[in-house]
């Protein structure tokens, strides 16, 4: 198979010809049709996450078709259209798994980080962590739902039911979650880099009732806010924007340091929390509702060997919505 492989942290990915992977017991092999490019992939490549497998094939927003079954797999069939997310394995026996919080598992594996992912023509996955998808559908448009959509969904759920929601950083996740929040009947305020009028217009085109710079105050205090950008100073900014009792959720796996801020910003029962990974139930819930929500993803396609370009365009914010590799 062909794959874009990270051999050394901080170095560009290398186009590699590798033996076709073979699924072991309980695993399936998937022929990759599309794989989204997530900001987490940048954190992996940059060495900002501890202990990656090396070499590693990144990519955890995978849409493809099952083309080989390992022994003991009966929930999936050859030819099924499926999605493979970030959560690649959980142990099932640690205290977190036992209490239904497998997103916090003590011994997890993550696709494209500690097990090989979808920047390749084929990927092998644990069948229990593969989501069946409708047989028909646009593979490129679906790929960003597998992380930007899923982690965004979990963040939105954890942000609570507040009607006025702020989204900080209007990239792949926010452009999906803005549509979900609108579908739920909420009002969306979108915060971009100061002066990013194109991004603000994009947010409004997706239903945001207000869009402005992250240094601006929303027209009215927010009930809750989600921070998608990996930028620590957004934490005090978002706390300042929420009302008494409001909640701020940090959705990223990595963030620059949060500057110190006056206790006044947290006072009056404002809450600050992070969202880590996903559970399989999050995936089942979100993917079941996604077709009804009418989500339209904006994607920019790259071929597999353009993965380095896609990553640098993501870093520089050179596209709206999500980048997707098509092997
Ligand atoms: Zn566990
Ligand atoms: Zn991701």
PDB file of C-alpha atoms and ligand atoms in Angstrom:
ATOM      1  CA  UNK A   1       0.000   0.000   0.000  1.00  0.00           C
ATOM      2  CA  UNK A   2       0.939   3.639  -0.254  1.00  0.00           C
ATOM      3  CA  UNK A   3       1.096   5.709   2.908  1.00  0.00           C
ATOM      4  CA  UNK A   4       2.339   9.050   4.165  1.00  0.00           C
ATOM      5  CA  UNK A   5       4.475   8.141   7.140  1.00  0.00           C
ATOM      6  CA  UNK A   6       5.894  10.243   9.964  1.00  0.00           C
ATOM      7  CA  UNK A   7       9.323   8.820  10.683  1.00  0.00           C
ATOM      8  CA  UNK A   8      10.751  11.539  12.888  1.00  0.00           C
ATOM      9  CA  UNK A   9       8.903  14.168  14.913  1.00  0.00           C
ATOM     10  CA  UNK A  10       8.936  17.590  13.349  1.00  0.00           C
ATOM     11  CA  UNK A  11       9.939  16.230   9.935  1.00  0.00           C
ATOM     12  CA  UNK A  12       7.719  16.145   6.816  1.00  0.00           C
ATOM     13  CA  UNK A  13       5.771  12.949   6.171  1.00  0.00           C
ATOM     14  CA  UNK A  14       7.414  10.534   3.729  1.00  0.00           C
ATOM     15  CA  UNK A  15       5.502   8.873   0.876  1.00  0.00           C
ATOM     16  CA  UNK A  16       6.143   5.169   1.488  1.00  0.00           C
ATOM     17  CA  UNK A  17       5.401   1.886  -0.277  1.00  0.00           C
ATOM     18  CA  UNK A  18       4.549  -0.573   2.527  1.00  0.00           C
ATOM     19  CA  UNK A  19       3.266  -4.160   2.624  1.00  0.00           C
ATOM     20  CA  UNK A  20      -0.560  -4.318   2.609  1.00  0.00           C
ATOM     21  CA  UNK A  21      -1.614  -4.639   6.255  1.00  0.00           C
ATOM     22  CA  UNK A  22      -3.383  -7.841   7.328  1.00  0.00           C
ATOM     23  CA  UNK A  23      -6.182  -7.732   9.920  1.00  0.00           C
ATOM     24  CA  UNK A  24      -5.585  -9.787  13.057  1.00  0.00           C
ATOM     25  CA  UNK A  25      -8.299 -11.420  15.186  1.00  0.00           C
ATOM     26  CA  UNK A  26     -11.138  -8.950  15.812  1.00  0.00           C
ATOM     27  CA  UNK A  27      -9.800  -6.482  13.251  1.00  0.00           C
ATOM     28  CA  UNK A  28     -10.883  -5.365   9.804  1.00  0.00           C
ATOM     29  CA  UNK A  29      -8.989  -3.916   6.877  1.00  0.00           C
ATOM     30  CA  UNK A  30     -10.537  -0.872   5.256  1.00  0.00           C
ATOM     31  CA  UNK A  31      -9.820   0.479   1.773  1.00  0.00           C
ATOM     32  CA  UNK A  32      -9.569   4.216   2.455  1.00  0.00           C
ATOM     33  CA  UNK A  33     -11.754   6.465   0.294  1.00  0.00           C
ATOM     34  CA  UNK A  34     -11.110   9.722   2.167  1.00  0.00           C
ATOM     35  CA  UNK A  35      -9.287  10.832   5.304  1.00  0.00           C
ATOM     36  CA  UNK A  36      -9.768  14.213   6.935  1.00  0.00           C
ATOM     37  CA  UNK A  37      -6.826  16.270   8.159  1.00  0.00           C
ATOM     38  CA  UNK A  38      -7.287  17.311  11.793  1.00  0.00           C
ATOM     39  CA  UNK A  39      -5.398  19.830  13.900  1.00  0.00           C
ATOM     40  CA  UNK A  40      -4.450  16.937  16.168  1.00  0.00           C
ATOM     41  CA  UNK A  41      -2.399  15.559  13.252  1.00  0.00           C
ATOM     42  CA  UNK A  42      -0.312  18.733  13.468  1.00  0.00           C
ATOM     43  CA  UNK A  43       0.190  18.176  17.202  1.00  0.00           C
ATOM     44  CA  UNK A  44       1.334  14.591  16.463  1.00  0.00           C
ATOM     45  CA  UNK A  45       3.739  15.692  13.726  1.00  0.00           C
ATOM     46  CA  UNK A  46       5.108  18.525  15.867  1.00  0.00           C
ATOM     47  CA  UNK A  47       5.758  16.155  18.785  1.00  0.00           C
ATOM     48  CA  UNK A  48       3.353  18.006  21.100  1.00  0.00           C
ATOM     49  CA  UNK A  49       1.655  14.781  22.240  1.00  0.00           C
ATOM     50  CA  UNK A  50       3.553  12.305  24.438  1.00  0.00           C
ATOM     51  CA  UNK A  51       4.806   8.906  23.232  1.00  0.00           C
ATOM     52  CA  UNK A  52       3.529   8.549  19.665  1.00  0.00           C
ATOM     53  CA  UNK A  53       4.209   5.284  17.870  1.00  0.00           C
ATOM     54  CA  UNK A  54       7.032   5.917  15.381  1.00  0.00           C
ATOM     55  CA  UNK A  55       7.000   5.574  12.496  1.00  0.00           C
ATOM     56  CA  UNK A  56       3.294   6.413  12.430  1.00  0.00           C
ATOM     57  CA  UNK A  57       0.754   6.912   9.670  1.00  0.00           C
ATOM     58  CA  UNK A  58      -1.424   9.851  10.837  1.00  0.00           C
ATOM     59  CA  UNK A  59      -5.116  10.337  10.100  1.00  0.00           C
ATOM     60  CA  UNK A  60      -8.213   9.608  12.182  1.00  0.00           C
ATOM     61  CA  UNK A  61     -11.146  10.870  10.113  1.00  0.00           C
ATOM     62  CA  UNK A  62     -11.381   7.872   7.839  1.00  0.00           C
ATOM     63  CA  UNK A  63     -14.154   6.855   5.474  1.00  0.00           C
ATOM     64  CA  UNK A  64     -13.763   3.710   3.421  1.00  0.00           C
ATOM     65  CA  UNK A  65     -15.028   0.231   2.714  1.00  0.00           C
ATOM     66  CA  UNK A  66     -14.260  -2.966   4.579  1.00  0.00           C
ATOM     67  CA  UNK A  67     -12.215  -5.213   2.302  1.00  0.00           C
ATOM     68  CA  UNK A  68     -10.899  -7.924   4.650  1.00  0.00           C
ATOM     69  CA  UNK A  69     -12.170  -9.412   7.902  1.00  0.00           C
ATOM     70  CA  UNK A  70     -10.001 -10.825  10.662  1.00  0.00           C
ATOM     71  CA  UNK A  71     -11.173 -13.892  12.532  1.00  0.00           C
ATOM     72  CA  UNK A  72     -14.104 -13.491  14.890  1.00  0.00           C
ATOM     73  CA  UNK A  73     -15.569 -10.349  13.301  1.00  0.00           C
ATOM     74  CA  UNK A  74     -19.291 -10.675  12.695  1.00  0.00           C
ATOM     75  CA  UNK A  75     -20.678  -7.157  13.151  1.00  0.00           C
ATOM     76  CA  UNK A  76     -19.120  -5.935   9.878  1.00  0.00           C
ATOM     77  CA  UNK A  77     -19.195  -7.303   6.333  1.00  0.00           C
ATOM     78  CA  UNK A  78     -16.948  -7.020   3.293  1.00  0.00           C
ATOM     79  CA  UNK A  79     -17.956  -3.993   1.215  1.00  0.00           C
ATOM     80  CA  UNK A  80     -19.614  -2.114   4.102  1.00  0.00           C
ATOM     81  CA  UNK A  81     -19.074   1.646   4.101  1.00  0.00           C
ATOM     82  CA  UNK A  82     -17.567   2.588   7.462  1.00  0.00           C
ATOM     83  CA  UNK A  83     -15.944   5.385   9.433  1.00  0.00           C
ATOM     84  CA  UNK A  84     -12.899   5.076  11.684  1.00  0.00           C
ATOM     85  CA  UNK A  85     -12.438   7.698  14.433  1.00  0.00           C
ATOM     86  CA  UNK A  86      -9.669   8.796  16.788  1.00  0.00           C
ATOM     87  CA  UNK A  87     -10.593   6.302  19.530  1.00  0.00           C
ATOM     88  CA  UNK A  88      -9.004   3.073  18.279  1.00  0.00           C
ATOM     89  CA  UNK A  89      -9.130   0.789  21.320  1.00  0.00           C
ATOM     90  CA  UNK A  90     -10.022   0.863  25.005  1.00  0.00           C
ATOM     91  CA  UNK A  91      -9.161  -1.752  27.628  1.00  0.00           C
ATOM     92  CA  UNK A  92     -12.688  -2.361  28.957  1.00  0.00           C
ATOM     93  CA  UNK A  93     -11.473  -3.093  32.499  1.00  0.00           C
ATOM     94  CA  UNK A  94      -9.968   0.093  33.945  1.00  0.00           C
ATOM     95  CA  UNK A  95     -12.157   2.186  36.306  1.00  0.00           C
ATOM     96  CA  UNK A  96     -12.980   4.666  33.527  1.00  0.00           C
ATOM     97  CA  UNK A  97     -14.069   2.001  31.059  1.00  0.00           C
ATOM     98  CA  UNK A  98     -16.126   0.282  33.743  1.00  0.00           C
ATOM     99  CA  UNK A  99     -17.999   3.477  34.626  1.00  0.00           C
ATOM    100  CA  UNK A 100     -18.816   4.252  30.989  1.00  0.00           C
ATOM    101  CA  UNK A 101     -16.140   6.885  30.459  1.00  0.00           C
ATOM    102  CA  UNK A 102     -14.006   5.005  27.960  1.00  0.00           C
ATOM    103  CA  UNK A 103     -12.831   8.315  26.512  1.00  0.00           C
ATOM    104  CA  UNK A 104     -10.615   8.502  29.631  1.00  0.00           C
ATOM    105  CA  UNK A 105      -9.385   4.871  29.437  1.00  0.00           C
ATOM    106  CA  UNK A 106      -6.039   4.238  31.148  1.00  0.00           C
ATOM    107  CA  UNK A 107      -4.718   2.080  28.282  1.00  0.00           C
ATOM    108  CA  UNK A 108      -6.251   3.397  25.071  1.00  0.00           C
ATOM    109  CA  UNK A 109      -4.986   3.367  21.498  1.00  0.00           C
ATOM    110  CA  UNK A 110      -5.636   6.280  19.189  1.00  0.00           C
ATOM    111  CA  UNK A 111      -5.868   6.076  15.416  1.00  0.00           C
ATOM    112  CA  UNK A 112      -3.084   7.965  13.679  1.00  0.00           C
ATOM    113  CA  UNK A 113      -1.181   8.500  16.951  1.00  0.00           C
ATOM    114  CA  UNK A 114      -0.535   5.193  18.701  1.00  0.00           C
ATOM    115  CA  UNK A 115      -1.848   2.957  15.927  1.00  0.00           C
ATOM    116  CA  UNK A 116      -1.576   3.546  12.178  1.00  0.00           C
ATOM    117  CA  UNK A 117      -4.211   5.772  10.627  1.00  0.00           C
ATOM    118  CA  UNK A 118      -5.739   6.779   7.337  1.00  0.00           C
ATOM    119  CA  UNK A 119      -3.113   8.744   5.413  1.00  0.00           C
ATOM    120  CA  UNK A 120      -2.829   5.561   3.352  1.00  0.00           C
ATOM    121  CA  UNK A 121      -4.642   3.425   0.828  1.00  0.00           C
ATOM    122  CA  UNK A 122      -5.443   0.811   3.506  1.00  0.00           C
ATOM    123  CA  UNK A 123      -5.853   0.841   7.272  1.00  0.00           C
ATOM    124  CA  UNK A 124      -6.469  -1.909   9.808  1.00  0.00           C
ATOM    125  CA  UNK A 125      -8.767  -1.163  12.745  1.00  0.00           C
ATOM    126  CA  UNK A 126     -10.286  -2.940  15.746  1.00  0.00           C
ATOM    127  CA  UNK A 127     -13.761  -3.805  14.465  1.00  0.00           C
ATOM    128  CA  UNK A 128     -15.400  -2.729  17.750  1.00  0.00           C
ATOM    129  CA  UNK A 129     -14.258   0.850  17.108  1.00  0.00           C
ATOM    130  CA  UNK A 130     -15.469   1.083  13.505  1.00  0.00           C
ATOM    131  CA  UNK A 131     -18.771   2.860  12.791  1.00  0.00           C
ATOM    132  CA  UNK A 132     -21.034   1.540  10.017  1.00  0.00           C
ATOM    133  CA  UNK A 133     -22.127   4.398   7.718  1.00  0.00           C
ATOM    134  CA  UNK A 134     -25.046   4.641   5.264  1.00  0.00           C
ATOM    135  CA  UNK A 135     -24.139   2.723   2.075  1.00  0.00           C
ATOM    136  CA  UNK A 136     -24.579   5.834  -0.053  1.00  0.00           C
ATOM    137  CA  UNK A 137     -22.926   9.143   0.723  1.00  0.00           C
ATOM    138  CA  UNK A 138     -20.186  11.538  -0.224  1.00  0.00           C
ATOM    139  CA  UNK A 139     -16.995  10.110   1.302  1.00  0.00           C
ATOM    140  CA  UNK A 140     -15.073  13.400   1.214  1.00  0.00           C
ATOM    141  CA  UNK A 141     -17.919  15.365   2.796  1.00  0.00           C
ATOM    142  CA  UNK A 142     -18.374  12.693   5.489  1.00  0.00           C
ATOM    143  CA  UNK A 143     -14.723  12.381   6.584  1.00  0.00           C
ATOM    144  CA  UNK A 144     -14.631  15.564   8.737  1.00  0.00           C
ATOM    145  CA  UNK A 145     -17.609  14.297  10.736  1.00  0.00           C
ATOM    146  CA  UNK A 146     -15.392  11.527  12.168  1.00  0.00           C
ATOM    147  CA  UNK A 147     -13.416  13.906  14.395  1.00  0.00           C
ATOM    148  CA  UNK A 148     -14.279  17.561  13.863  1.00  0.00           C
ATOM    149  CA  UNK A 149     -17.932  16.522  14.013  1.00  0.00           C
ATOM    150  CA  UNK A 150     -17.629  13.927  16.769  1.00  0.00           C
ATOM    151  CA  UNK A 151     -15.395  15.809  19.183  1.00  0.00           C
ATOM    152  CA  UNK A 152     -17.411  18.921  18.410  1.00  0.00           C
ATOM    153  CA  UNK A 153     -20.590  17.008  19.234  1.00  0.00           C
ATOM    154  CA  UNK A 154     -19.216  15.805  22.552  1.00  0.00           C
ATOM    155  CA  UNK A 155     -18.074  19.358  23.367  1.00  0.00           C
ATOM    156  CA  UNK A 156     -21.487  20.742  22.490  1.00  0.00           C
ATOM    157  CA  UNK A 157     -23.196  18.168  24.697  1.00  0.00           C
ATOM    158  CA  UNK A 158     -20.876  18.946  27.591  1.00  0.00           C
ATOM    159  CA  UNK A 159     -21.352  22.706  27.109  1.00  0.00           C
ATOM    160  CA  UNK A 160     -24.968  22.146  28.218  1.00  0.00           C
ATOM    161  CA  UNK A 161     -28.277  23.329  26.827  1.00  0.00           C
ATOM    162  CA  UNK A 162     -27.610  27.081  26.874  1.00  0.00           C
ATOM    163  CA  UNK A 163     -29.307  28.922  24.038  1.00  0.00           C
ATOM    164  CA  UNK A 164     -26.553  31.436  23.348  1.00  0.00           C
ATOM    165  CA  UNK A 165     -23.334  29.648  22.493  1.00  0.00           C
ATOM    166  CA  UNK A 166     -19.947  31.046  21.509  1.00  0.00           C
ATOM    167  CA  UNK A 167     -17.477  29.165  19.272  1.00  0.00           C
ATOM    168  CA  UNK A 168     -13.858  30.284  19.489  1.00  0.00           C
ATOM    169  CA  UNK A 169     -11.782  29.368  16.425  1.00  0.00           C
ATOM    170  CA  UNK A 170     -13.882  28.847  13.329  1.00  0.00           C
ATOM    171  CA  UNK A 171     -12.178  25.891  11.642  1.00  0.00           C
ATOM    172  CA  UNK A 172     -13.277  22.376  10.733  1.00  0.00           C
ATOM    173  CA  UNK A 173     -15.028  21.587  14.032  1.00  0.00           C
ATOM    174  CA  UNK A 174     -16.785  24.933  14.504  1.00  0.00           C
ATOM    175  CA  UNK A 175     -18.075  25.021  10.935  1.00  0.00           C
ATOM    176  CA  UNK A 176     -19.872  21.723  11.613  1.00  0.00           C
ATOM    177  CA  UNK A 177     -20.966  22.485  15.171  1.00  0.00           C
ATOM    178  CA  UNK A 178     -22.371  25.895  14.207  1.00  0.00           C
ATOM    179  CA  UNK A 179     -24.775  24.037  11.918  1.00  0.00           C
ATOM    180  CA  UNK A 180     -25.630  21.488  14.626  1.00  0.00           C
ATOM    181  CA  UNK A 181     -26.256  24.250  17.178  1.00  0.00           C
ATOM    182  CA  UNK A 182     -28.504  26.098  14.727  1.00  0.00           C
ATOM    183  CA  UNK A 183     -30.392  22.849  14.057  1.00  0.00           C
ATOM    184  CA  UNK A 184     -30.921  22.596  17.826  1.00  0.00           C
ATOM    185  CA  UNK A 185     -32.373  26.105  17.829  1.00  0.00           C
ATOM    186  CA  UNK A 186     -29.443  27.852  19.502  1.00  0.00           C
ATOM    187  CA  UNK A 187     -27.926  31.219  18.694  1.00  0.00           C
ATOM    188  CA  UNK A 188     -24.286  31.051  17.610  1.00  0.00           C
ATOM    189  CA  UNK A 189     -21.652  33.714  18.165  1.00  0.00           C
ATOM    190  CA  UNK A 190     -18.467  32.956  16.201  1.00  0.00           C
ATOM    191  CA  UNK A 191     -15.083  34.269  17.267  1.00  0.00           C
ATOM    192  CA  UNK A 192     -12.198  34.319  14.787  1.00  0.00           C
ATOM    193  CA  UNK A 193      -8.718  35.794  14.802  1.00  0.00           C
ATOM    194  CA  UNK A 194      -9.119  39.575  15.105  1.00  0.00           C
ATOM    195  CA  UNK A 195      -9.537  41.062  11.640  1.00  0.00           C
ATOM    196  CA  UNK A 196     -10.374  37.773   9.884  1.00  0.00           C
ATOM    197  CA  UNK A 197     -13.359  39.197   8.018  1.00  0.00           C
ATOM    198  CA  UNK A 198     -13.408  36.271   5.563  1.00  0.00           C
ATOM    199  CA  UNK A 199     -13.722  33.777   8.438  1.00  0.00           C
ATOM    200  CA  UNK A 200     -16.427  35.922  10.026  1.00  0.00           C
ATOM    201  CA  UNK A 201     -18.391  36.023   6.764  1.00  0.00           C
ATOM    202  CA  UNK A 202     -17.992  32.215   6.487  1.00  0.00           C
ATOM    203  CA  UNK A 203     -19.389  31.799  10.015  1.00  0.00           C
ATOM    204  CA  UNK A 204     -22.383  34.002   9.211  1.00  0.00           C
ATOM    205  CA  UNK A 205     -23.030  32.027   6.012  1.00  0.00           C
ATOM    206  CA  UNK A 206     -23.393  28.936   8.247  1.00  0.00           C
ATOM    207  CA  UNK A 207     -25.967  30.561  10.505  1.00  0.00           C
ATOM    208  CA  UNK A 208     -23.953  32.455  13.128  1.00  0.00           C
ATOM    209  CA  UNK A 209     -26.037  35.395  14.279  1.00  0.00           C
ATOM    210  CA  UNK A 210     -22.919  37.338  15.232  1.00  0.00           C
ATOM    211  CA  UNK A 211     -19.268  36.989  14.218  1.00  0.00           C
ATOM    212  CA  UNK A 212     -16.305  38.996  15.390  1.00  0.00           C
ATOM    213  CA  UNK A 213     -12.735  38.885  16.621  1.00  0.00           C
ATOM    214  CA  UNK A 214     -11.804  36.888  19.717  1.00  0.00           C
ATOM    215  CA  UNK A 215     -10.830  40.200  21.337  1.00  0.00           C
ATOM    216  CA  UNK A 216     -14.407  41.469  20.998  1.00  0.00           C
ATOM    217  CA  UNK A 217     -17.322  41.033  23.400  1.00  0.00           C
ATOM    218  CA  UNK A 218     -20.449  39.348  22.041  1.00  0.00           C
ATOM    219  CA  UNK A 219     -23.561  41.578  21.829  1.00  0.00           C
ATOM    220  CA  UNK A 220     -25.024  39.748  24.837  1.00  0.00           C
ATOM    221  CA  UNK A 221     -23.393  37.511  27.470  1.00  0.00           C
ATOM    222  CA  UNK A 222     -23.148  33.852  26.354  1.00  0.00           C
ATOM    223  CA  UNK A 223     -24.655  30.867  28.168  1.00  0.00           C
ATOM    224  CA  UNK A 224     -21.706  28.709  27.174  1.00  0.00           C
ATOM    225  CA  UNK A 225     -18.670  28.677  24.910  1.00  0.00           C
ATOM    226  CA  UNK A 226     -16.468  26.094  23.216  1.00  0.00           C
ATOM    227  CA  UNK A 227     -12.823  26.843  22.469  1.00  0.00           C
ATOM    228  CA  UNK A 228     -11.612  24.953  19.387  1.00  0.00           C
ATOM    229  CA  UNK A 229      -8.458  26.998  18.697  1.00  0.00           C
ATOM    230  CA  UNK A 230      -5.339  25.755  20.553  1.00  0.00           C
ATOM    231  CA  UNK A 231      -4.756  29.203  22.045  1.00  0.00           C
ATOM    232  CA  UNK A 232      -4.533  29.540  25.848  1.00  0.00           C
ATOM    233  CA  UNK A 233      -5.378  33.284  26.025  1.00  0.00           C
ATOM    234  CA  UNK A 234      -8.841  32.417  24.660  1.00  0.00           C
ATOM    235  CA  UNK A 235      -9.699  30.840  28.042  1.00  0.00           C
ATOM    236  CA  UNK A 236      -9.910  34.128  29.982  1.00  0.00           C
ATOM    237  CA  UNK A 237     -11.505  35.765  26.917  1.00  0.00           C
ATOM    238  CA  UNK A 238     -14.269  33.139  26.851  1.00  0.00           C
ATOM    239  CA  UNK A 239     -14.777  33.269  30.635  1.00  0.00           C
ATOM    240  CA  UNK A 240     -15.265  37.009  30.279  1.00  0.00           C
ATOM    241  CA  UNK A 241     -17.889  36.445  27.573  1.00  0.00           C
ATOM    242  CA  UNK A 242     -20.110  33.984  29.508  1.00  0.00           C
ATOM    243  CA  UNK A 243     -22.809  34.942  31.976  1.00  0.00           C
ATOM    244  CA  UNK A 244     -22.968  33.972  35.651  1.00  0.00           C
ATOM    245  CA  UNK A 245     -23.081  30.170  35.891  1.00  0.00           C
ATOM    246  CA  UNK A 246     -21.912  29.869  32.285  1.00  0.00           C
ATOM    247  CA  UNK A 247     -19.612  27.117  31.089  1.00  0.00           C
ATOM    248  CA  UNK A 248     -16.478  27.198  28.943  1.00  0.00           C
ATOM    249  CA  UNK A 249     -15.340  23.968  27.277  1.00  0.00           C
ATOM    250  CA  UNK A 250     -11.842  23.496  25.859  1.00  0.00           C
ATOM    251  CA  UNK A 251     -12.171  21.026  22.986  1.00  0.00           C
ATOM    252  CA  UNK A 252      -8.570  20.676  21.831  1.00  0.00           C
ATOM    253  CA  UNK A 253      -6.067  18.003  22.821  1.00  0.00           C
ATOM    254  CA  UNK A 254      -3.316  20.584  23.106  1.00  0.00           C
ATOM    255  CA  UNK A 255      -3.307  24.276  23.905  1.00  0.00           C
ATOM    256  CA  UNK A 256      -0.698  26.935  24.486  1.00  0.00           C
ATOM    257  CA  UNK A 257      -0.336  28.032  28.132  1.00  0.00           C
ATOM    258  CA  UNK A 258      -3.283  29.796  29.692  1.00  0.00           C
ATOM    259  CA  UNK A 259      -2.206  33.185  31.041  1.00  0.00           C
ATOM    260  CA  UNK A 260      -3.038  34.006  34.649  1.00  0.00           C
ATOM    261  CA  UNK A 261      -6.298  35.856  35.043  1.00  0.00           C
ATOM    262  CA  UNK A 262      -8.299  37.508  37.848  1.00  0.00           C
ATOM    263  CA  UNK A 263     -10.465  35.164  39.899  1.00  0.00           C
ATOM    264  CA  UNK A 264     -13.338  37.513  39.088  1.00  0.00           C
ATOM    265  CA  UNK A 265     -13.601  35.812  35.664  1.00  0.00           C
ATOM    266  CA  UNK A 266     -14.331  32.414  37.241  1.00  0.00           C
ATOM    267  CA  UNK A 267     -16.388  33.737  40.161  1.00  0.00           C
ATOM    268  CA  UNK A 268     -20.189  33.427  40.179  1.00  0.00           C
ATOM    269  CA  UNK A 269     -20.140  29.723  39.375  1.00  0.00           C
ATOM    270  CA  UNK A 270     -18.647  29.979  35.924  1.00  0.00           C
ATOM    271  CA  UNK A 271     -17.225  26.585  34.941  1.00  0.00           C
ATOM    272  CA  UNK A 272     -14.179  25.688  32.916  1.00  0.00           C
ATOM    273  CA  UNK A 273     -13.542  22.184  31.626  1.00  0.00           C
ATOM    274  CA  UNK A 274     -11.899  20.198  28.880  1.00  0.00           C
ATOM    275  CA  UNK A 275     -13.222  17.481  26.611  1.00  0.00           C
ATOM    276  CA  UNK A 276     -11.004  14.480  25.961  1.00  0.00           C
ATOM    277  CA  UNK A 277     -11.458  12.058  23.059  1.00  0.00           C
ATOM    278  CA  UNK A 278     -14.843  10.409  22.503  1.00  0.00           C
ATOM    279  CA  UNK A 279     -16.809   7.379  23.527  1.00  0.00           C
ATOM    280  CA  UNK A 280     -18.302   4.973  21.019  1.00  0.00           C
ATOM    281  CA  UNK A 281     -21.720   6.101  22.228  1.00  0.00           C
ATOM    282  CA  UNK A 282     -20.885   9.681  21.167  1.00  0.00           C
ATOM    283  CA  UNK A 283     -20.176   8.337  17.688  1.00  0.00           C
ATOM    284  CA  UNK A 284     -23.356   6.282  17.517  1.00  0.00           C
ATOM    285  CA  UNK A 285     -25.491   9.224  18.724  1.00  0.00           C
ATOM    286  CA  UNK A 286     -23.929  11.795  16.423  1.00  0.00           C
ATOM    287  CA  UNK A 287     -23.771   9.673  13.277  1.00  0.00           C
ATOM    288  CA  UNK A 288     -27.406   8.635  13.739  1.00  0.00           C
ATOM    289  CA  UNK A 289     -28.553  12.275  13.933  1.00  0.00           C
ATOM    290  CA  UNK A 290     -26.124  13.719  11.350  1.00  0.00           C
ATOM    291  CA  UNK A 291     -28.259  12.933   8.263  1.00  0.00           C
ATOM    292  CA  UNK A 292     -31.268  14.753   9.802  1.00  0.00           C
ATOM    293  CA  UNK A 293     -29.198  17.797  10.711  1.00  0.00           C
ATOM    294  CA  UNK A 294     -28.474  18.612   7.082  1.00  0.00           C
ATOM    295  CA  UNK A 295     -24.812  19.333   7.803  1.00  0.00           C
ATOM    296  CA  UNK A 296     -22.944  20.656   4.783  1.00  0.00           C
ATOM    297  CA  UNK A 297     -19.189  20.325   5.218  1.00  0.00           C
ATOM    298  CA  UNK A 298     -16.898  22.617   3.299  1.00  0.00           C
ATOM    299  CA  UNK A 299     -13.872  20.622   2.204  1.00  0.00           C
ATOM    300  CA  UNK A 300     -10.641  21.151   0.298  1.00  0.00           C
ATOM    301  CA  UNK A 301      -9.309  18.003  -1.394  1.00  0.00           C
ATOM    302  CA  UNK A 302      -5.694  16.938  -1.513  1.00  0.00           C
ATOM    303  CA  UNK A 303      -4.204  13.795  -2.975  1.00  0.00           C
ATOM    304  CA  UNK A 304      -2.405  11.467  -0.558  1.00  0.00           C
ATOM    305  CA  UNK A 305       1.049  12.649  -1.603  1.00  0.00           C
ATOM    306  CA  UNK A 306      -0.008  16.261  -0.883  1.00  0.00           C
ATOM    307  CA  UNK A 307      -0.462  15.506   2.841  1.00  0.00           C
ATOM    308  CA  UNK A 308       2.421  17.783   3.840  1.00  0.00           C
ATOM    309  CA  UNK A 309       0.842  20.617   1.851  1.00  0.00           C
ATOM    310  CA  UNK A 310      -2.513  19.988   3.507  1.00  0.00           C
ATOM    311  CA  UNK A 311      -0.888  20.134   6.961  1.00  0.00           C
ATOM    312  CA  UNK A 312       0.946  23.368   6.218  1.00  0.00           C
ATOM    313  CA  UNK A 313      -2.198  24.924   4.739  1.00  0.00           C
ATOM    314  CA  UNK A 314      -4.062  23.947   7.928  1.00  0.00           C
ATOM    315  CA  UNK A 315      -1.320  25.476  10.051  1.00  0.00           C
ATOM    316  CA  UNK A 316      -1.482  28.714   8.075  1.00  0.00           C
ATOM    317  CA  UNK A 317      -5.293  28.790   7.926  1.00  0.00           C
ATOM    318  CA  UNK A 318      -5.267  28.807   4.119  1.00  0.00           C
ATOM    319  CA  UNK A 319      -8.657  27.137   3.617  1.00  0.00           C
ATOM    320  CA  UNK A 320     -12.152  27.328   5.097  1.00  0.00           C
ATOM    321  CA  UNK A 321     -13.703  24.249   6.660  1.00  0.00           C
ATOM    322  CA  UNK A 322     -11.739  21.004   6.472  1.00  0.00           C
ATOM    323  CA  UNK A 323      -8.959  19.470   4.401  1.00  0.00           C
ATOM    324  CA  UNK A 324      -9.487  15.917   3.169  1.00  0.00           C
ATOM    325  CA  UNK A 325      -6.963  13.529   1.632  1.00  0.00           C
ATOM    326  CA  UNK A 326      -8.179  11.321  -1.183  1.00  0.00           C
ATOM    327  CA  UNK A 327      -5.778   8.422  -1.705  1.00  0.00           C
TER     328      UNK A 327
HETATM  329 ZN1  LIG B   1      -9.880   1.349  29.992  1.00  0.00          ZN
HETATM  330 ZN1  LIG B   2      -9.108  14.998  15.279  1.00  0.00          ZN
END
